One Martini backbone bead per residue (centre of mass of N, CA, C, O) as a GRO file, in nm:
protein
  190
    1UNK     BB    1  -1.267  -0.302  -0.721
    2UNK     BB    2  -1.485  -0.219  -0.484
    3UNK     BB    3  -1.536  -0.052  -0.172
    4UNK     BB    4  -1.792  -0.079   0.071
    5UNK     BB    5  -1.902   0.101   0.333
    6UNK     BB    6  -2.262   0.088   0.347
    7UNK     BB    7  -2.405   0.253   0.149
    8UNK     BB    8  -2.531   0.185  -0.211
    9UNK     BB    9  -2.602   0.532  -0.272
   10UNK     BB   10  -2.494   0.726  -0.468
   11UNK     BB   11  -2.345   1.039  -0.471
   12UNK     BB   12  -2.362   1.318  -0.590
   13UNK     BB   13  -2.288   1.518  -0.802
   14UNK     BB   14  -2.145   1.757  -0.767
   15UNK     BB   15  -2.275   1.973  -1.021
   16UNK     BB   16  -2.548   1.951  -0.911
   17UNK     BB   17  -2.447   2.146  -0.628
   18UNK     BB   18  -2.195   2.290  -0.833
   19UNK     BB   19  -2.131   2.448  -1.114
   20UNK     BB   20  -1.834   2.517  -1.106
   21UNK     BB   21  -1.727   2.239  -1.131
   22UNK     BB   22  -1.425   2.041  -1.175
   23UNK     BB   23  -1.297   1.800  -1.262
   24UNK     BB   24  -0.980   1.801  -1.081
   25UNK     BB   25  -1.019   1.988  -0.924
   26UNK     BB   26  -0.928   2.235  -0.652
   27UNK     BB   27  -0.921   2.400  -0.393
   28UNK     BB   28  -0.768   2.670  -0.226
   29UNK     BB   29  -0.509   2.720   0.009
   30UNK     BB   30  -0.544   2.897   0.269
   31UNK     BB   31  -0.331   3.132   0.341
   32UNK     BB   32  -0.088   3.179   0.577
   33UNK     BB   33   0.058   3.344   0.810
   34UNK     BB   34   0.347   3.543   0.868
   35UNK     BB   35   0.398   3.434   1.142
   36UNK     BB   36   0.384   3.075   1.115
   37UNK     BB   37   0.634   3.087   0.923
   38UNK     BB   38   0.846   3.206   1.080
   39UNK     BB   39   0.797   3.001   1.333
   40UNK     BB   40   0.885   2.782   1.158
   41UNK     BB   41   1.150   2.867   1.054
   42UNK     BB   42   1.294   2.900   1.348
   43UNK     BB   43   1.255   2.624   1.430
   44UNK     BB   44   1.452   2.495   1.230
   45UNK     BB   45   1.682   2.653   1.301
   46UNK     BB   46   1.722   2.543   1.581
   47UNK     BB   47   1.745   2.209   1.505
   48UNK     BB   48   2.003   2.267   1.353
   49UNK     BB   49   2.189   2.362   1.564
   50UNK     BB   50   2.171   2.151   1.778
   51UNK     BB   51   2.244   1.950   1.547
   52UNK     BB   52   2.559   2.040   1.532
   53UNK     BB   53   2.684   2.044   1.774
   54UNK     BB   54   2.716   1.741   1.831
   55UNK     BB   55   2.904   1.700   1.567
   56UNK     BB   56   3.148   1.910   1.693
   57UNK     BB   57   3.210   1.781   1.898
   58UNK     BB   58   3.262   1.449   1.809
   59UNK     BB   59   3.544   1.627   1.608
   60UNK     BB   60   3.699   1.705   1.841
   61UNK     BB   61   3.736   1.454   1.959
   62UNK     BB   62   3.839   1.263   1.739
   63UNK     BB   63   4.097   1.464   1.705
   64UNK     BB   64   4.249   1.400   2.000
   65UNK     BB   65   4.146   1.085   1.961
   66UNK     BB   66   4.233   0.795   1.782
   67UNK     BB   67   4.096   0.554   1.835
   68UNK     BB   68   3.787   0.603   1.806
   69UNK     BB   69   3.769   0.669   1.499
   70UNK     BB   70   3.853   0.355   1.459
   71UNK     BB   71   3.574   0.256   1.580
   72UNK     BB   72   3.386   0.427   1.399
   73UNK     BB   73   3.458   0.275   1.142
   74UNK     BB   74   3.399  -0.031   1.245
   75UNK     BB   75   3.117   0.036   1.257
   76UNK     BB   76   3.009   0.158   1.014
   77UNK     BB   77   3.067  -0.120   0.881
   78UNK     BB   78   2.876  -0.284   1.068
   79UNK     BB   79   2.638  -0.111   0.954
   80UNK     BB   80   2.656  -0.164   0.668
   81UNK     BB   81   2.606  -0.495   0.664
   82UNK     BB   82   2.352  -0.473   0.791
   83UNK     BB   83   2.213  -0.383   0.569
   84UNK     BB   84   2.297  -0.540   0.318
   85UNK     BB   85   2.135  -0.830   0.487
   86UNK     BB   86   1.855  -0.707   0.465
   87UNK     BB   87   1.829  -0.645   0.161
   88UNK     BB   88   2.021  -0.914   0.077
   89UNK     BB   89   1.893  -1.184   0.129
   90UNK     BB   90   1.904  -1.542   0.077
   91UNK     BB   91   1.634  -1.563   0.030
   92UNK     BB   92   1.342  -1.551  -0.190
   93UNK     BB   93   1.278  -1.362  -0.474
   94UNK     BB   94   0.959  -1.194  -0.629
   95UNK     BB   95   0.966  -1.027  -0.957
   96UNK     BB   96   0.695  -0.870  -1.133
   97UNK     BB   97   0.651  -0.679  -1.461
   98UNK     BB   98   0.553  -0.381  -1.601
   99UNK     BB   99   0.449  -0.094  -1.788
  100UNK     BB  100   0.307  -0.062  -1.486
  101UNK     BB  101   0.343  -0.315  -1.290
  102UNK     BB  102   0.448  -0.401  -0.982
  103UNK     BB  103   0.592  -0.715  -0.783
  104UNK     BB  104   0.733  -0.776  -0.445
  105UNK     BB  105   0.889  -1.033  -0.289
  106UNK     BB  106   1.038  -1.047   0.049
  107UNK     BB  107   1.187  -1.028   0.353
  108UNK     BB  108   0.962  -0.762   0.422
  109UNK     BB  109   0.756  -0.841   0.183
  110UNK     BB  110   0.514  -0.635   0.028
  111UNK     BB  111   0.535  -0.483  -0.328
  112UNK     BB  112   0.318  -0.255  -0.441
  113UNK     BB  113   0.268  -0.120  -0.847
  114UNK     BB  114   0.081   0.151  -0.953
  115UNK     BB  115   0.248   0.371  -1.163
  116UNK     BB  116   0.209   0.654  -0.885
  117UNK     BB  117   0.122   0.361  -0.688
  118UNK     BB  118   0.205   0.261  -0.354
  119UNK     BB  119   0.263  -0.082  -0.179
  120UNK     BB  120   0.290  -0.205   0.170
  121UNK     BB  121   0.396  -0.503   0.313
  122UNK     BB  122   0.426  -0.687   0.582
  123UNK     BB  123   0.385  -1.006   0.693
  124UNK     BB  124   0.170  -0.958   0.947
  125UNK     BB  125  -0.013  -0.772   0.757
  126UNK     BB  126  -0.080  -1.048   0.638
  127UNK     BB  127  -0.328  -1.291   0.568
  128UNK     BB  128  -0.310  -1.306   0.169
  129UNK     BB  129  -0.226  -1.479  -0.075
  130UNK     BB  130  -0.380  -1.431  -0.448
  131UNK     BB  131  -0.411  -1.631  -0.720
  132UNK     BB  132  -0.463  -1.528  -1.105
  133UNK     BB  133  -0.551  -1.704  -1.367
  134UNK     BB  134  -0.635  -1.689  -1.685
  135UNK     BB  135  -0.783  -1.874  -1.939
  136UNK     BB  136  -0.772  -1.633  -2.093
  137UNK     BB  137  -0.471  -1.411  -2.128
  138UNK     BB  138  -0.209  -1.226  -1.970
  139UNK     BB  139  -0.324  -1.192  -1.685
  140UNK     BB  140  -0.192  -1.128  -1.358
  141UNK     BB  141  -0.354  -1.203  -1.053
  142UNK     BB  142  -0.312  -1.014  -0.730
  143UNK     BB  143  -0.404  -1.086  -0.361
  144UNK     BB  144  -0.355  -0.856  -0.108
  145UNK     BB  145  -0.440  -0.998   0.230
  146UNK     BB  146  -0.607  -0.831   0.499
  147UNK     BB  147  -0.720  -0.844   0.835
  148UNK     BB  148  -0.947  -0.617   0.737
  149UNK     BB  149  -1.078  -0.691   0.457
  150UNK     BB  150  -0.842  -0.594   0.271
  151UNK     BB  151  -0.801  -0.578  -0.114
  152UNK     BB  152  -0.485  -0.555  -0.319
  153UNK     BB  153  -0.483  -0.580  -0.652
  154UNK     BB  154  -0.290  -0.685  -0.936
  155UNK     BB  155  -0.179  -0.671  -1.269
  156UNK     BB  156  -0.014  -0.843  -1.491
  157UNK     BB  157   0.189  -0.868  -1.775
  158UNK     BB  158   0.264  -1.124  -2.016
  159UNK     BB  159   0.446  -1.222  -2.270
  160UNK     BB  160   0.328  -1.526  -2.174
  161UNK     BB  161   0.140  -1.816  -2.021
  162UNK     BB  162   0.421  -1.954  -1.920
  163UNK     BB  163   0.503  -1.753  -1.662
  164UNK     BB  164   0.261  -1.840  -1.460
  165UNK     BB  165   0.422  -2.114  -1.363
  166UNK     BB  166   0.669  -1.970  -1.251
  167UNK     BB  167   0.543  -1.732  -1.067
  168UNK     BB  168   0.410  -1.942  -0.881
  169UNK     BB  169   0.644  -2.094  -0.796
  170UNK     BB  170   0.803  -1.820  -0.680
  171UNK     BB  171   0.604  -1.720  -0.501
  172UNK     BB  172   0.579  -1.974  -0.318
  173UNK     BB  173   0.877  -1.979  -0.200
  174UNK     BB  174   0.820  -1.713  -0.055
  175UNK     BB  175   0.580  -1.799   0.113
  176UNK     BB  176   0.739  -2.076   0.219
  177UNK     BB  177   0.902  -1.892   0.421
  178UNK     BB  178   0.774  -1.634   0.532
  179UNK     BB  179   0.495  -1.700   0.562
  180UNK     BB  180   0.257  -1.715   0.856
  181UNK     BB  181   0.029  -1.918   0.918
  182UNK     BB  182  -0.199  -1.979   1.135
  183UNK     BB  183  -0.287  -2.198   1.347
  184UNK     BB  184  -0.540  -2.423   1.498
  185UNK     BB  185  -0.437  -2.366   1.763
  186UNK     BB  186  -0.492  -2.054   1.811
  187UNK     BB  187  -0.799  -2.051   1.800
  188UNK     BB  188  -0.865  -2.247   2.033
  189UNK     BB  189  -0.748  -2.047   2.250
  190UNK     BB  190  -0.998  -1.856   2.192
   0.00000   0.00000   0.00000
């Protein structure tokens, strides 16, 4: 399913108007000038300098008093625990993949992946998500819209068509946990 917005008119083969052109080719970049690379490393080497300062403050200090050291392993320990309970929430977690495409959805939101390409969306960002079993086949197909009209869908195969009424129910409960459609009453009040 392509998208497209505007003329429905196919725009000319480039070869037609470049006998050079080879698809899958790039023209190359040209090369910065020997200056600009020289400022980009100075600037990189500042920025670490910087950064490395506050960081010998900071061990220099607690070096010398006993307590912050505790107080910061204590800290970090418990920012440890925070990023775990983000990662590993209890709520339902729905994860379906084949050999080229996976599908995950869990309360940070829906993560699909075909091939060496991947799209994330938080549960704001979706409009809706829609399933689709087809009659025969075992491809099962999700398709997640988002509120500007963009419809990014991914097929999974199954290695049985019984999968498909697990996947169902797995992901209703993703969703009834997490994603939050709009009420009729938010549309009245506009």
């Amino acid at each position: 399913m392509e998208q497209r917005i505007g003329s429905k008119s196919q725009p000319l083969d480039a070869a037609a108007v470049d006998p050079a052109y080879v698809p899958g080719l790039t023209s190359p970049v040209p090369a910065e000038p020997a200056e600009a690379v020289e400022d980009a490393e100075a600037e990189a080497e500042e920025v670490a300098a910087e950064e490395a300062a506050p960081e010998e403050a900071a061990s220099e200090q607690e070096d010398t008093e006993g307590e912050p050291e505790a107080e910061a392993s204590e800290e970090s320990e418990e920012s440890e625990e925070v990023e775990e309970a983000e990662t590993d929430p209890d709520g339902p977690v729905f994860e379906a993949s084949d050999r080229r495409a996976s599908i995950k959805a869990d309360h940070s939101g829906v993560q699909l992946r075909l091939d060496d390409q991947q799209a994330e969306f938080r549960w704001d960002e979706i409009g809706a998500v829609e399933t689709e079993s087809p009659r025969f086949g075992k491809r099962f197909t999700i398709t997640v819209h988002t509120p500007d009209r963009r419809w990014y869908p991914i097929e999974i195969e199954a290695a049985s068509r019984a999968r498909f009424k697990d996947w169902e129910n797995q992901l209703d409960a993703v969703l009834d946990a997490y994603f939050e459609e709009e009420t009729d009453g938010d549309d009245d009040a506009e």
